[in-house]
Amino acid sequence: MYKILPYFEHFNGKIDGASTILISEMYQYNFLKKRGEQNCYTIIKKDGEHHCTLSYFVGVDWVVENEIALYVAPKLNKSTGETDYLKMLFTALKHPDIAIHTDELFEIKFEAPYIEISQQQDLLTPLLIVQFLRVTQQIVRKGLKKSYYKVTKNLQSKVKGKVMVGPTIKHNVLKNKPLHTFCSYEEFGVSGLENRLLKKALMFVQQYLPSLKITHSTEYALTLLNYIIPGFGAVNEDIKLAEVKHSKINSFYKEYTEATSLARLILKRFGYNITNAHQTQVVKTPPFWIDMSKLFELYVFGLLKDRFRDVSMINYQFGNRGSKLDFILNSTQFKMVVDAKYKTKYRNGVDHLDIRQVSGYARLEKVYSALDIQEGILIDCLIIYPDQENGLVELPTDLKGTAIKDYVGVYKVGVKLPILDIL
């Protein structure tokens, strides 16, 4: 049986009880998504002992395959409870246009051996499901896409489309049913390939959710599911995944791209077997990593949208090539560059490299043009960071309430992240 090392994010210290398994001088894994060089974990041997350094990634992965695994839970520091990462995701995804920015949020290694963990440690499945339900809700609100799709039926006293000779002989002629004919033809309606794929994934989600114990998060997901299911009542769930390899999505139905991608991940997560969706106390999961800094960025995006309702006021991932900044805020009251930093040091200090970075963004010609500010005028900068002790649940009315010492026009705001209630 393999060993699992449980830690919280940002851990930095000695590893106990694994010296006989960890024989190499260094173990390391880098997040594959394109957000720069980012280490999920680094284990280095010092003075005969192995020391582990974690950053802002949470998840579970093999350090030595089939021998020792690493589990990292979302928690900023020892004095606070475990971060409710799902509630952070809710805050972001209640704004439909944020969903398209989640492609770099997580990474799943389906090809690696699965790791057995407790249901409470399964961070991946709830995240996939919540994201899937939010996008599918938008589809139901807009109305399901209609398209032509193939149908095979045993028709009585009529022929339609192409006659299926083999099935007709086998099921009708040999069974003395001369008035019946198997026919293959096209119909126009909501039972197209994409909708059938979504319906199939919804059936898995419906089996999984009742046994998921994540308090208010589960209730919220069940509410979403109860809203969505009736919208798919007329959709057939019979489908082979190979049938939906490539599909052209009309720009009016842009949510389908994200929804079908998540549906495939959910079905793959459960091994395409719906009995695996009946949860037990122990689950098997593929190794995965969730980028908490990206999630915090999306959480801040949601808070900004809550505070500034006009879509045109906030520009996300503005810039090009190597000069992409988090947000540009362009309201009647504030014209500033906003950066989300998933670092606790801003509660009592600053990171001067971060300030140089955000100040450099504020000097870009494109930023001056977007904010319609004359060159030579100093553009304000705002850093939003997590603060579990004195942070705010919502963004304040005055974003310039706390200036960063020794800098002109640079401000900071601490926000409190939701904490998981363990019943």
GROMACS .gro file of C-alpha atoms in nm:
model
  423
    1MET     CA    1   0.000   0.000   0.000
    2TYR     CA    2   0.131   0.343  -0.089
    3LYS     CA    3   0.175   0.634   0.153
    4ILE     CA    4   0.001   0.973   0.122
    5LEU     CA    5   0.170   1.287   0.258
    6PRO     CA    6  -0.100   1.541   0.363
    7TYR     CA    7  -0.012   1.912   0.373
    8PHE     CA    8  -0.166   2.256   0.322
    9GLU     CA    9  -0.068   2.495   0.045
   10HIS     CA   10   0.241   2.713   0.109
   11PHE     CA   11   0.390   2.446   0.339
   12ASN     CA   12   0.766   2.464   0.375
   13GLY     CA   13   0.934   2.212   0.598
   14LYS     CA   14   1.073   1.866   0.665
   15ILE     CA   15   0.899   1.548   0.548
   16ASP     CA   16   0.865   1.283   0.817
   17GLY     CA   17   0.835   0.908   0.768
   18ALA     CA   18   0.925   0.886   0.401
   19SER     CA   19   1.305   0.859   0.400
   20THR     CA   20   1.305   0.494   0.293
   21ILE     CA   21   1.095   0.569  -0.016
   22LEU     CA   22   1.241   0.906  -0.122
   23ILE     CA   23   1.586   0.810  -0.248
   24SER     CA   24   1.650   1.081  -0.510
   25GLU     CA   25   1.804   1.419  -0.431
   26MET     CA   26   1.511   1.614  -0.576
   27TYR     CA   27   1.149   1.566  -0.680
   28GLN     CA   28   0.956   1.837  -0.861
   29TYR     CA   29   0.649   1.893  -1.075
   30ASN     CA   30   0.560   2.202  -1.279
   31PHE     CA   31   0.204   2.302  -1.365
   32LEU     CA   32   0.157   2.242  -1.737
   33LYS     CA   33  -0.081   2.529  -1.811
   34LYS     CA   34   0.075   2.836  -1.970
   35ARG     CA   35   0.104   3.076  -1.678
   36GLY     CA   36   0.481   3.086  -1.651
   37GLU     CA   37   0.720   2.862  -1.459
   38GLN     CA   38   0.517   2.737  -1.164
   39ASN     CA   39   0.614   2.454  -0.930
   40CYS     CA   40   0.333   2.253  -0.775
   41TYR     CA   41   0.587   2.107  -0.534
   42THR     CA   42   0.961   2.079  -0.487
   43ILE     CA   43   1.121   1.818  -0.259
   44ILE     CA   44   1.496   1.852  -0.198
   45LYS     CA   45   1.728   1.640   0.014
   46LYS     CA   46   1.926   1.846   0.271
   47ASP     CA   47   2.159   1.702   0.531
   48GLY     CA   48   2.014   1.355   0.486
   49GLU     CA   49   1.651   1.474   0.518
   50HIS     CA   50   1.393   1.563   0.256
   51HIS     CA   51   1.230   1.906   0.271
   52CYS     CA   52   0.912   1.999   0.085
   53THR     CA   53   0.824   2.342  -0.055
   54LEU     CA   54   0.468   2.401  -0.172
   55SER     CA   55   0.320   2.705  -0.342
   56TYR     CA   56  -0.040   2.794  -0.428
   57PHE     CA   57  -0.144   2.469  -0.598
   58VAL     CA   58  -0.378   2.220  -0.431
   59GLY     CA   59  -0.453   1.863  -0.533
   60VAL     CA   60  -0.308   1.515  -0.521
   61ASP     CA   61  -0.023   1.364  -0.723
   62TRP     CA   62   0.238   1.092  -0.720
   63VAL     CA   63   0.586   1.178  -0.594
   64VAL     CA   64   0.698   0.820  -0.655
   65GLU     CA   65   0.440   0.639  -0.866
   66ASN     CA   66   0.250   0.367  -0.677
   67GLU     CA   67   0.467   0.423  -0.367
   68ILE     CA   68   0.418   0.774  -0.226
   69ALA     CA   69   0.167   1.049  -0.307
   70LEU     CA   70   0.129   1.411  -0.201
   71TYR     CA   71  -0.206   1.564  -0.103
   72VAL     CA   72  -0.227   1.944  -0.070
   73ALA     CA   73  -0.540   2.105   0.079
   74PRO     CA   74  -0.653   2.468   0.026
   75LYS     CA   75  -0.565   2.663   0.339
   76LEU     CA   76  -0.377   2.993   0.355
   77ASN     CA   77  -0.235   2.960   0.706
   78LYS     CA   78  -0.255   2.754   1.025
   79SER     CA   79  -0.476   3.002   1.213
   80THR     CA   80  -0.769   2.988   0.969
   81GLY     CA   81  -1.001   2.711   0.848
   82GLU     CA   82  -0.983   2.537   0.513
   83THR     CA   83  -1.066   2.765   0.219
   84ASP     CA   84  -1.404   2.701   0.057
   85TYR     CA   85  -1.271   2.699  -0.298
   86LEU     CA   86  -1.613   2.604  -0.438
   87LYS     CA   87  -1.775   2.916  -0.295
   88MET     CA   88  -1.495   3.118  -0.454
   89LEU     CA   89  -1.584   2.954  -0.784
   90PHE     CA   90  -1.956   3.031  -0.730
   91THR     CA   91  -1.875   3.399  -0.680
   92ALA     CA   92  -1.691   3.406  -1.012
   93LEU     CA   93  -1.918   3.186  -1.224
   94LYS     CA   94  -2.241   3.362  -1.136
   95HIS     CA   95  -2.117   3.604  -1.402
   96PRO     CA   96  -2.150   3.400  -1.727
   97ASP     CA   97  -1.865   3.570  -1.913
   98ILE     CA   98  -1.611   3.456  -1.650
   99ALA     CA   99  -1.663   3.087  -1.733
  100ILE     CA  100  -1.459   3.117  -2.054
  101HIS     CA  101  -1.149   3.206  -1.849
  102THR     CA  102  -1.131   2.880  -1.650
  103ASP     CA  103  -0.924   2.677  -1.898
  104GLU     CA  104  -0.603   2.728  -1.696
  105LEU     CA  105  -0.764   2.663  -1.359
  106PHE     CA  106  -0.683   2.293  -1.325
  107GLU     CA  107  -0.484   2.007  -1.474
  108ILE     CA  108  -0.581   1.638  -1.469
  109LYS     CA  109  -0.350   1.341  -1.535
  110PHE     CA  110  -0.590   1.077  -1.661
  111GLU     CA  111  -0.305   0.863  -1.792
  112ALA     CA  112  -0.145   0.815  -1.446
  113PRO     CA  113  -0.252   0.549  -1.192
  114TYR     CA  114  -0.548   0.664  -0.981
  115ILE     CA  115  -0.494   0.755  -0.614
  116GLU     CA  116  -0.728   0.642  -0.337
  117ILE     CA  117  -0.833   0.929  -0.110
  118SER     CA  118  -1.124   1.010   0.123
  119GLN     CA  119  -1.434   1.172  -0.025
  120GLN     CA  120  -1.362   1.489   0.172
  121GLN     CA  121  -1.021   1.515   0.002
  122ASP     CA  122  -1.172   1.494  -0.347
  123LEU     CA  123  -1.134   1.855  -0.462
  124LEU     CA  124  -1.153   1.778  -0.834
  125THR     CA  125  -1.498   1.626  -0.886
  126PRO     CA  126  -1.701   1.901  -0.713
  127LEU     CA  127  -1.507   2.165  -0.906
  128LEU     CA  128  -1.580   2.000  -1.241
  129ILE     CA  129  -1.946   1.954  -1.153
  130VAL     CA  130  -2.006   2.308  -1.028
  131GLN     CA  131  -1.838   2.456  -1.334
  132PHE     CA  132  -2.039   2.224  -1.561
  133LEU     CA  133  -2.371   2.308  -1.394
  134ARG     CA  134  -2.312   2.683  -1.413
  135VAL     CA  135  -2.241   2.671  -1.786
  136THR     CA  136  -2.530   2.431  -1.854
  137GLN     CA  137  -2.763   2.662  -1.663
  138GLN     CA  138  -2.682   2.937  -1.912
  139ILE     CA  139  -2.767   2.698  -2.198
  140VAL     CA  140  -3.107   2.617  -2.047
  141ARG     CA  141  -3.181   2.986  -1.989
  142LYS     CA  142  -3.103   3.066  -2.350
  143GLY     CA  143  -3.277   2.756  -2.486
  144LEU     CA  144  -3.128   2.429  -2.609
  145LYS     CA  145  -2.976   2.425  -2.954
  146LYS     CA  146  -3.181   2.246  -3.220
  147SER     CA  147  -3.019   2.053  -3.502
  148TYR     CA  148  -3.064   1.758  -3.739
  149TYR     CA  149  -2.975   1.417  -3.599
  150LYS     CA  150  -3.009   1.056  -3.713
  151VAL     CA  151  -3.291   0.840  -3.577
  152THR     CA  152  -3.350   0.466  -3.620
  153LYS     CA  153  -3.706   0.345  -3.551
  154ASN     CA  154  -3.920   0.041  -3.619
  155LEU     CA  155  -4.208   0.207  -3.803
  156GLN     CA  156  -4.549   0.051  -3.854
  157SER     CA  157  -4.729   0.069  -4.190
  158LYS     CA  158  -4.493   0.333  -4.332
  159VAL     CA  159  -4.141   0.386  -4.459
  160LYS     CA  160  -3.923   0.690  -4.393
  161GLY     CA  161  -3.567   0.764  -4.501
  162LYS     CA  162  -3.341   0.462  -4.549
  163VAL     CA  163  -3.476   0.109  -4.497
  164MET     CA  164  -3.253  -0.100  -4.264
  165VAL     CA  165  -3.274  -0.439  -4.436
  166GLY     CA  166  -3.083  -0.644  -4.178
  167PRO     CA  167  -3.277  -0.534  -3.866
  168THR     CA  168  -3.607  -0.549  -4.057
  169ILE     CA  169  -3.551  -0.914  -4.150
  170LYS     CA  170  -3.420  -1.011  -3.806
  171HIS     CA  171  -3.679  -0.836  -3.589
  172ASN     CA  172  -3.984  -0.815  -3.816
  173VAL     CA  173  -3.989  -1.065  -4.108
  174LEU     CA  174  -3.864  -1.359  -3.902
  175LYS     CA  175  -4.105  -1.269  -3.620
  176ASN     CA  176  -4.405  -1.242  -3.851
  177LYS     CA  177  -4.443  -0.863  -3.830
  178PRO     CA  178  -4.496  -0.779  -4.198
  179LEU     CA  179  -4.628  -0.427  -4.133
  180HIS     CA  180  -4.313  -0.310  -3.947
  181THR     CA  181  -3.997  -0.171  -4.110
  182PHE     CA  182  -3.674  -0.048  -3.949
  183CYS     CA  183  -3.588   0.292  -4.098
  184SER     CA  184  -3.302   0.538  -4.053
  185TYR     CA  185  -3.377   0.908  -4.111
  186GLU     CA  186  -3.304   1.257  -3.982
  187GLU     CA  187  -3.513   1.459  -3.740
  188PHE     CA  188  -3.487   1.823  -3.633
  189GLY     CA  189  -3.502   1.893  -3.262
  190VAL     CA  190  -3.313   1.916  -2.932
  191SER     CA  191  -3.176   1.558  -2.928
  192GLY     CA  192  -2.863   1.652  -3.120
  193LEU     CA  193  -2.523   1.505  -3.032
  194GLU     CA  194  -2.412   1.792  -2.805
  195ASN     CA  195  -2.734   1.792  -2.603
  196ARG     CA  196  -2.720   1.413  -2.563
  197LEU     CA  197  -2.364   1.442  -2.433
  198LEU     CA  198  -2.473   1.704  -2.179
  199LYS     CA  199  -2.773   1.490  -2.076
  200LYS     CA  200  -2.544   1.190  -2.023
  201ALA     CA  201  -2.313   1.394  -1.796
  202LEU     CA  202  -2.615   1.533  -1.608
  203MET     CA  203  -2.725   1.176  -1.527
  204PHE     CA  204  -2.383   1.110  -1.370
  205VAL     CA  205  -2.401   1.437  -1.175
  206GLN     CA  206  -2.752   1.350  -1.053
  207GLN     CA  207  -2.623   1.021  -0.911
  208TYR     CA  208  -2.319   1.185  -0.750
  209LEU     CA  209  -2.457   1.497  -0.580
  210PRO     CA  210  -2.689   1.349  -0.312
  211SER     CA  211  -2.400   1.175  -0.137
  212LEU     CA  212  -2.168   1.477  -0.154
  213LYS     CA  213  -2.137   1.642   0.187
  214ILE     CA  214  -2.019   2.000   0.130
  215THR     CA  215  -2.301   2.183   0.315
  216HIS     CA  216  -2.425   2.495   0.132
  217SER     CA  217  -2.218   2.418  -0.177
  218THR     CA  218  -2.406   2.092  -0.231
  219GLU     CA  219  -2.743   2.264  -0.181
  220TYR     CA  220  -2.648   2.525  -0.437
  221ALA     CA  221  -2.542   2.261  -0.689
  222LEU     CA  222  -2.864   2.063  -0.633
  223THR     CA  223  -3.066   2.380  -0.692
  224LEU     CA  224  -2.884   2.428  -1.021
  225LEU     CA  225  -2.941   2.065  -1.118
  226ASN     CA  226  -3.314   2.084  -1.039
  227TYR     CA  227  -3.336   2.389  -1.264
  228ILE     CA  228  -3.145   2.223  -1.550
  229ILE     CA  229  -3.291   1.870  -1.561
  230PRO     CA  230  -3.642   1.967  -1.682
  231GLY     CA  231  -3.483   2.161  -1.969
  232PHE     CA  232  -3.332   1.833  -2.096
  233GLY     CA  233  -3.650   1.629  -2.052
  234ALA     CA  234  -3.697   1.581  -2.428
  235VAL     CA  235  -3.331   1.492  -2.490
  236ASN     CA  236  -3.219   1.133  -2.544
  237GLU     CA  237  -2.912   1.037  -2.335
  238ASP     CA  238  -2.796   0.751  -2.562
  239ILE     CA  239  -2.463   0.852  -2.713
  240LYS     CA  240  -2.116   0.730  -2.796
  241LEU     CA  241  -1.841   0.979  -2.713
  242ALA     CA  242  -1.669   0.913  -3.045
  243GLU     CA  243  -1.971   1.069  -3.217
  244VAL     CA  244  -1.897   1.410  -3.066
  245LYS     CA  245  -1.528   1.439  -3.150
  246HIS     CA  246  -1.570   1.747  -3.365
  247SER     CA  247  -1.869   1.977  -3.379
  248LYS     CA  248  -1.915   2.329  -3.510
  249ILE     CA  249  -2.073   2.558  -3.251
  250ASN     CA  250  -2.275   2.860  -3.363
  251SER     CA  251  -2.154   3.181  -3.195
  252PHE     CA  252  -2.502   3.226  -3.047
  253TYR     CA  253  -2.452   2.897  -2.858
  254LYS     CA  254  -2.093   2.968  -2.746
  255GLU     CA  255  -2.158   2.808  -2.403
  256TYR     CA  256  -2.167   2.465  -2.569
  257THR     CA  257  -1.790   2.465  -2.626
  258GLU     CA  258  -1.717   2.487  -2.253
  259ALA     CA  259  -2.010   2.265  -2.150
  260THR     CA  260  -1.926   1.974  -2.382
  261SER     CA  261  -1.560   1.988  -2.279
  262LEU     CA  262  -1.656   1.966  -1.910
  263ALA     CA  263  -1.907   1.690  -1.983
  264ARG     CA  264  -1.631   1.478  -2.138
  265LEU     CA  265  -1.407   1.537  -1.833
  266ILE     CA  266  -1.686   1.434  -1.594
  267LEU     CA  267  -1.760   1.114  -1.785
  268LYS     CA  268  -1.389   1.035  -1.802
  269ARG     CA  269  -1.352   1.111  -1.429
  270PHE     CA  270  -1.612   0.841  -1.351
  271GLY     CA  271  -1.466   0.597  -1.603
  272TYR     CA  272  -1.782   0.621  -1.819
  273ASN     CA  273  -1.954   0.395  -1.564
  274ILE     CA  274  -2.250   0.550  -1.381
  275THR     CA  275  -2.214   0.310  -1.087
  276ASN     CA  276  -1.887   0.489  -1.005
  277ALA     CA  277  -2.091   0.806  -0.944
  278HIS     CA  278  -2.246   0.647  -0.633
  279GLN     CA  279  -2.006   0.790  -0.376
  280THR     CA  280  -1.849   0.604  -0.087
  281GLN     CA  281  -1.623   0.723   0.193
  282VAL     CA  282  -1.320   0.638  -0.023
  283VAL     CA  283  -1.282   0.745  -0.387
  284LYS     CA  284  -1.023   0.685  -0.656
  285THR     CA  285  -0.913   0.995  -0.844
  286PRO     CA  286  -0.663   1.069  -1.119
  287PRO     CA  287  -0.377   1.295  -1.005
  288PHE     CA  288  -0.473   1.660  -1.046
  289TRP     CA  289  -0.370   2.014  -0.956
  290ILE     CA  290  -0.584   2.326  -0.904
  291ASP     CA  291  -0.421   2.668  -0.939
  292MET     CA  292  -0.546   2.867  -0.637
  293SER     CA  293  -0.382   3.187  -0.766
  294LYS     CA  294  -0.590   3.159  -1.085
  295LEU     CA  295  -0.902   3.084  -0.879
  296PHE     CA  296  -0.831   3.391  -0.663
  297GLU     CA  297  -0.792   3.596  -0.980
  298LEU     CA  298  -1.135   3.479  -1.101
  299TYR     CA  299  -1.278   3.540  -0.751
  300VAL     CA  300  -1.155   3.899  -0.762
  301PHE     CA  301  -1.299   3.928  -1.113
  302GLY     CA  302  -1.637   3.827  -0.967
  303LEU     CA  303  -1.604   4.079  -0.681
  304LEU     CA  304  -1.521   4.356  -0.929
  305LYS     CA  305  -1.828   4.268  -1.135
  306ASP     CA  306  -2.041   4.270  -0.819
  307ARG     CA  307  -1.909   4.617  -0.738
  308PHE     CA  308  -1.912   4.759  -1.092
  309ARG     CA  309  -2.216   4.630  -1.280
  310ASP     CA  310  -2.137   4.784  -1.618
  311VAL     CA  311  -1.951   4.522  -1.824
  312SER     CA  312  -1.752   4.787  -2.012
  313MET     CA  313  -1.591   4.910  -1.689
  314ILE     CA  314  -1.370   4.601  -1.640
  315ASN     CA  315  -1.119   4.467  -1.892
  316TYR     CA  316  -0.966   4.130  -1.799
  317GLN     CA  317  -0.627   3.997  -1.916
  318PHE     CA  318  -0.560   4.321  -2.100
  319GLY     CA  319  -0.250   4.353  -2.320
  320ASN     CA  320  -0.053   4.132  -2.556
  321ARG     CA  321   0.248   3.902  -2.561
  322GLY     CA  322   0.443   3.937  -2.233
  323SER     CA  323   0.250   4.239  -2.103
  324LYS     CA  324  -0.082   4.094  -1.991
  325LEU     CA  325  -0.217   4.255  -1.676
  326ASP     CA  326  -0.504   4.125  -1.463
  327PHE     CA  327  -0.761   4.405  -1.484
  328ILE     CA  328  -0.819   4.756  -1.610
  329LEU     CA  329  -1.091   4.937  -1.418
  330ASN     CA  330  -1.251   5.222  -1.612
  331SER     CA  331  -1.543   5.371  -1.418
  332THR     CA  332  -1.651   5.729  -1.360
  333GLN     CA  333  -1.494   5.716  -1.012
  334PHE     CA  334  -1.186   5.500  -1.071
  335LYS     CA  335  -0.945   5.464  -1.362
  336MET     CA  336  -0.678   5.223  -1.250
  337VAL     CA  337  -0.476   4.909  -1.313
  338VAL     CA  338  -0.583   4.628  -1.076
  339ASP     CA  339  -0.371   4.324  -0.991
  340ALA     CA  340  -0.486   4.019  -0.791
  341LYS     CA  341  -0.203   3.879  -0.577
  342TYR     CA  342  -0.259   3.552  -0.395
  343LYS     CA  343  -0.008   3.642  -0.124
  344THR     CA  344  -0.065   3.696   0.249
  345LYS     CA  345   0.240   3.921   0.294
  346TYR     CA  346   0.040   4.232   0.196
  347ARG     CA  347  -0.143   4.220   0.528
  348ASN     CA  348   0.164   4.354   0.707
  349GLY     CA  349   0.402   4.440   0.423
  350VAL     CA  350   0.453   4.460   0.048
  351ASP     CA  351   0.632   4.286  -0.237
  352HIS     CA  352   0.833   4.552  -0.418
  353LEU     CA  353   0.871   4.336  -0.729
  354ASP     CA  354   0.492   4.315  -0.758
  355ILE     CA  355   0.461   4.692  -0.729
  356ARG     CA  356   0.726   4.744  -0.996
  357GLN     CA  357   0.536   4.501  -1.218
  358VAL     CA  358   0.194   4.662  -1.180
  359SER     CA  359   0.348   5.009  -1.214
  360GLY     CA  360   0.512   4.898  -1.537
  361TYR     CA  361   0.173   4.781  -1.667
  362ALA     CA  362   0.033   5.125  -1.587
  363ARG     CA  363   0.289   5.282  -1.820
  364LEU     CA  364   0.178   5.092  -2.130
  365GLU     CA  365   0.050   5.309  -2.415
  366LYS     CA  366  -0.244   5.071  -2.462
  367VAL     CA  367  -0.350   5.128  -2.102
  368TYR     CA  368  -0.346   5.507  -2.146
  369SER     CA  369  -0.550   5.464  -2.462
  370ALA     CA  370  -0.802   5.225  -2.300
  371LEU     CA  371  -0.853   5.456  -2.002
  372ASP     CA  372  -0.854   5.766  -2.223
  373ILE     CA  373  -0.592   5.935  -2.005
  374GLN     CA  374  -0.344   6.186  -2.137
  375GLU     CA  375   0.020   6.076  -2.133
  376GLY     CA  376   0.214   6.218  -1.843
  377ILE     CA  377  -0.070   6.174  -1.593
  378LEU     CA  378   0.000   5.905  -1.330
  379ILE     CA  379  -0.238   5.608  -1.349
  380ASP     CA  380  -0.342   5.464  -1.012
  381CYS     CA  381  -0.262   5.101  -0.928
  382LEU     CA  382  -0.452   4.869  -0.694
  383ILE     CA  383  -0.338   4.536  -0.547
  384ILE     CA  384  -0.611   4.303  -0.413
  385TYR     CA  385  -0.487   4.030  -0.180
  386PRO     CA  386  -0.632   3.768   0.060
  387ASP     CA  387  -0.664   3.871   0.426
  388GLN     CA  388  -0.845   3.620   0.648
  389GLU     CA  389  -0.820   3.833   0.964
  390ASN     CA  390  -0.911   4.188   0.860
  391GLY     CA  391  -1.021   4.147   0.500
  392LEU     CA  392  -1.357   4.254   0.356
  393VAL     CA  393  -1.623   4.020   0.220
  394GLU     CA  394  -1.704   4.271  -0.057
  395LEU     CA  395  -1.494   4.539  -0.224
  396PRO     CA  396  -1.521   4.874  -0.042
  397THR     CA  397  -1.678   5.189  -0.184
  398ASP     CA  398  -1.341   5.363  -0.171
  399LEU     CA  399  -1.072   5.154  -0.341
  400LYS     CA  400  -0.811   5.412  -0.243
  401GLY     CA  401  -0.869   5.374   0.129
  402THR     CA  402  -0.531   5.212   0.200
  403ALA     CA  403  -0.226   5.360   0.027
  404ILE     CA  404   0.096   5.158   0.012
  405LYS     CA  405   0.369   5.342   0.200
  406ASP     CA  406   0.654   5.501   0.001
  407TYR     CA  407   0.466   5.477  -0.331
  408VAL     CA  408   0.254   5.738  -0.507
  409GLY     CA  409  -0.081   5.627  -0.647
  410VAL     CA  410  -0.049   5.260  -0.538
  411TYR     CA  411  -0.319   5.117  -0.310
  412LYS     CA  412  -0.417   4.782  -0.161
  413VAL     CA  413  -0.739   4.610  -0.054
  414GLY     CA  414  -0.759   4.288   0.149
  415VAL     CA  415  -1.050   4.051   0.088
  416LYS     CA  416  -1.163   3.764   0.309
  417LEU     CA  417  -1.190   3.426   0.140
  418PRO     CA  418  -1.483   3.199   0.231
  419ILE     CA  419  -1.405   2.927   0.484
  420LEU     CA  420  -1.541   2.573   0.466
  421ASP     CA  421  -1.785   2.481   0.741
  422ILE     CA  422  -1.716   2.124   0.850
  423LEU     CA  423  -2.031   1.980   1.006
   0.00000   0.00000   0.00000
